[in-house]
mmCIF file of C-alpha atoms in Angstrom:
data_model
loop_
_atom_site.group_PDB
_atom_site.id
_atom_site.type_symbol
_atom_site.label_atom_id
_atom_site.label_comp_id
_atom_site.label_asym_id
_atom_site.label_seq_id
_atom_site.Cartn_x
_atom_site.Cartn_y
_atom_site.Cartn_z
ATOM 1 C CA MET A 175 76.332 -53.265 -179.431
ATOM 2 C CA ARG A 176 73.319 -54.765 -177.645
ATOM 3 C CA TYR A 177 70.151 -52.719 -177.333
ATOM 4 C CA PRO A 178 67.501 -53.342 -174.676
ATOM 5 C CA ALA A 179 64.517 -55.332 -175.943
ATOM 6 C CA GLU A 180 62.167 -52.521 -174.896
ATOM 7 C CA ARG A 181 63.997 -49.983 -177.059
ATOM 8 C CA LYS A 182 64.095 -52.363 -179.988
ATOM 9 C CA GLU A 183 60.328 -52.995 -179.769
ATOM 10 C CA ALA A 184 59.618 -49.261 -179.471
ATOM 11 C CA ILE A 185 61.616 -48.611 -182.642
ATOM 12 C CA LEU A 186 59.866 -51.470 -184.471
ATOM 13 C CA LYS A 187 56.535 -49.883 -183.536
ATOM 14 C CA LYS A 188 57.705 -46.684 -185.201
ATOM 15 C CA MET A 189 58.379 -48.673 -188.394
ATOM 16 C CA ALA A 190 54.870 -50.148 -188.353
ATOM 17 C CA PRO A 191 51.671 -48.431 -189.471
ATOM 18 C CA PRO A 192 50.306 -45.883 -188.758
ATOM 19 C CA MET A 193 53.660 -44.168 -188.112
ATOM 20 C CA SER A 194 55.635 -46.032 -190.816
ATOM 21 C CA ILE A 195 58.787 -43.994 -190.296
ATOM 22 C CA THR A 196 61.463 -44.902 -192.814
ATOM 23 C CA ILE A 197 64.685 -46.564 -191.723
ATOM 24 C CA PRO A 198 66.920 -43.663 -192.784
ATOM 25 C CA GLU A 199 64.763 -41.281 -190.714
ATOM 26 C CA LEU A 200 64.833 -43.630 -187.714
ATOM 27 C CA ALA A 201 68.581 -44.087 -187.993
ATOM 28 C CA GLU A 202 69.040 -40.333 -187.772
ATOM 29 C CA GLN A 203 66.504 -39.876 -184.946
ATOM 30 C CA GLU A 204 67.654 -42.786 -182.803
ATOM 31 C CA GLY A 205 71.389 -42.765 -183.491
ATOM 32 C CA ILE A 206 71.338 -46.410 -184.590
ATOM 33 C CA THR A 207 72.904 -47.518 -187.856
ATOM 34 C CA ALA A 208 70.566 -48.175 -190.755
ATOM 35 C CA THR A 209 72.106 -51.636 -191.151
ATOM 36 C CA THR A 210 71.019 -52.559 -187.634
ATOM 37 C CA LEU A 211 67.503 -51.258 -188.269
ATOM 38 C CA TYR A 212 67.203 -53.179 -191.548
ATOM 39 C CA ASN A 213 68.297 -56.330 -189.695
ATOM 40 C CA TRP A 214 65.708 -55.738 -186.956
ATOM 41 C CA ARG A 215 62.988 -55.259 -189.578
ATOM 42 C CA LYS A 216 64.022 -58.469 -191.345
ATOM 43 C CA GLN A 217 63.875 -60.411 -188.064
ATOM 44 C CA ALA A 218 60.482 -58.916 -187.176
ATOM 45 C CA ARG A 219 59.088 -59.820 -190.591
ATOM 46 C CA ALA A 220 60.313 -63.390 -190.097
ATOM 47 C CA ARG A 221 58.226 -63.440 -186.892
ATOM 48 C CA GLY A 222 55.191 -62.308 -188.891
ATOM 49 C CA GLN A 223 55.067 -58.591 -188.126
ATOM 50 C CA VAL A 224 53.876 -56.288 -190.893
ATOM 51 C CA LEU A 225 56.511 -53.644 -191.500
ATOM 52 C CA PRO A 226 56.165 -51.945 -194.882
ATOM 53 C CA SER A 227 59.374 -51.093 -196.625
ATOM 54 C CA ARG A 228 58.577 -48.521 -199.286
ATOM 55 C CA SER A 229 55.586 -46.517 -198.286
ATOM 56 C CA ASN A 230 52.921 -46.187 -195.663
ATOM 57 C CA GLU A 231 50.378 -46.438 -198.496
ATOM 58 C CA PRO A 232 48.907 -49.970 -198.493
ATOM 59 C CA ASP A 233 48.512 -49.830 -202.276
ATOM 60 C CA GLN A 234 52.297 -49.821 -202.558
ATOM 61 C CA TRP A 235 53.023 -52.642 -200.089
ATOM 62 C CA THR A 236 54.550 -55.876 -201.333
ATOM 63 C CA SER A 237 52.382 -58.937 -201.957
ATOM 64 C CA GLN A 238 53.893 -60.581 -198.885
ATOM 65 C CA GLU A 239 52.929 -57.637 -196.648
ATOM 66 C CA LYS A 240 49.377 -57.609 -198.019
ATOM 67 C CA PHE A 241 49.046 -61.371 -197.592
ATOM 68 C CA GLN A 242 50.222 -61.151 -193.966
ATOM 69 C CA ILE A 243 47.471 -58.615 -193.203
ATOM 70 C CA VAL A 244 44.856 -60.808 -194.872
ATOM 71 C CA LEU A 245 46.000 -63.772 -192.748
ATOM 72 C CA GLU A 246 45.880 -61.698 -189.565
ATOM 73 C CA THR A 247 42.403 -60.328 -190.245
ATOM 74 C CA ALA A 248 40.680 -63.393 -191.744
ATOM 75 C CA PRO A 249 39.219 -64.702 -188.463
ATOM 76 C CA MET A 250 38.109 -61.242 -187.255
ATOM 77 C CA ASN A 251 34.541 -60.020 -187.072
ATOM 78 C CA GLU A 252 33.610 -56.515 -188.221
ATOM 79 C CA ALA A 253 34.283 -54.836 -184.860
ATOM 80 C CA GLU A 254 37.667 -56.517 -184.449
ATOM 81 C CA LEU A 255 38.615 -55.619 -188.030
ATOM 82 C CA SER A 256 37.680 -51.983 -187.408
ATOM 83 C CA ALA A 257 39.825 -51.877 -184.264
ATOM 84 C CA TYR A 258 42.718 -53.531 -186.134
ATOM 85 C CA CYS A 259 42.465 -50.978 -188.941
ATOM 86 C CA ARG A 260 42.287 -48.000 -186.570
ATOM 87 C CA GLU A 261 45.369 -49.252 -184.750
ATOM 88 C CA ARG A 262 47.339 -49.494 -187.996
ATOM 89 C CA GLY A 263 45.995 -46.465 -189.842
ATOM 90 C CA LEU A 264 44.132 -48.516 -192.458
ATOM 91 C CA TYR A 265 40.615 -48.537 -193.816
ATOM 92 C CA PRO A 266 38.618 -51.791 -193.787
ATOM 93 C CA GLU A 267 38.157 -51.395 -197.555
ATOM 94 C CA GLN A 268 41.916 -51.570 -198.023
ATOM 95 C CA VAL A 269 42.069 -54.861 -196.168
ATOM 96 C CA GLU A 270 39.146 -56.309 -198.085
#
């Protein structure tokens, strides 16, 4: 089954911080199989999106997820970093 790109992106946003809804929860809420959602997350990660898999706690993210955030925030000044962190439910100290 094909899903509209807008719906897919909206669901991917729910997987991302600060919401970080788990795939089993999303599968139940949205009526989409968990397999499909895992595939979408894998594709999004390949495009460079940060989608934590285990927890919404940055201390428990994988090394790859942490590294992706460091790459995204490296060129940012303090104001941009603060906005980035607010958007994703992080603290600047966690990124540093």
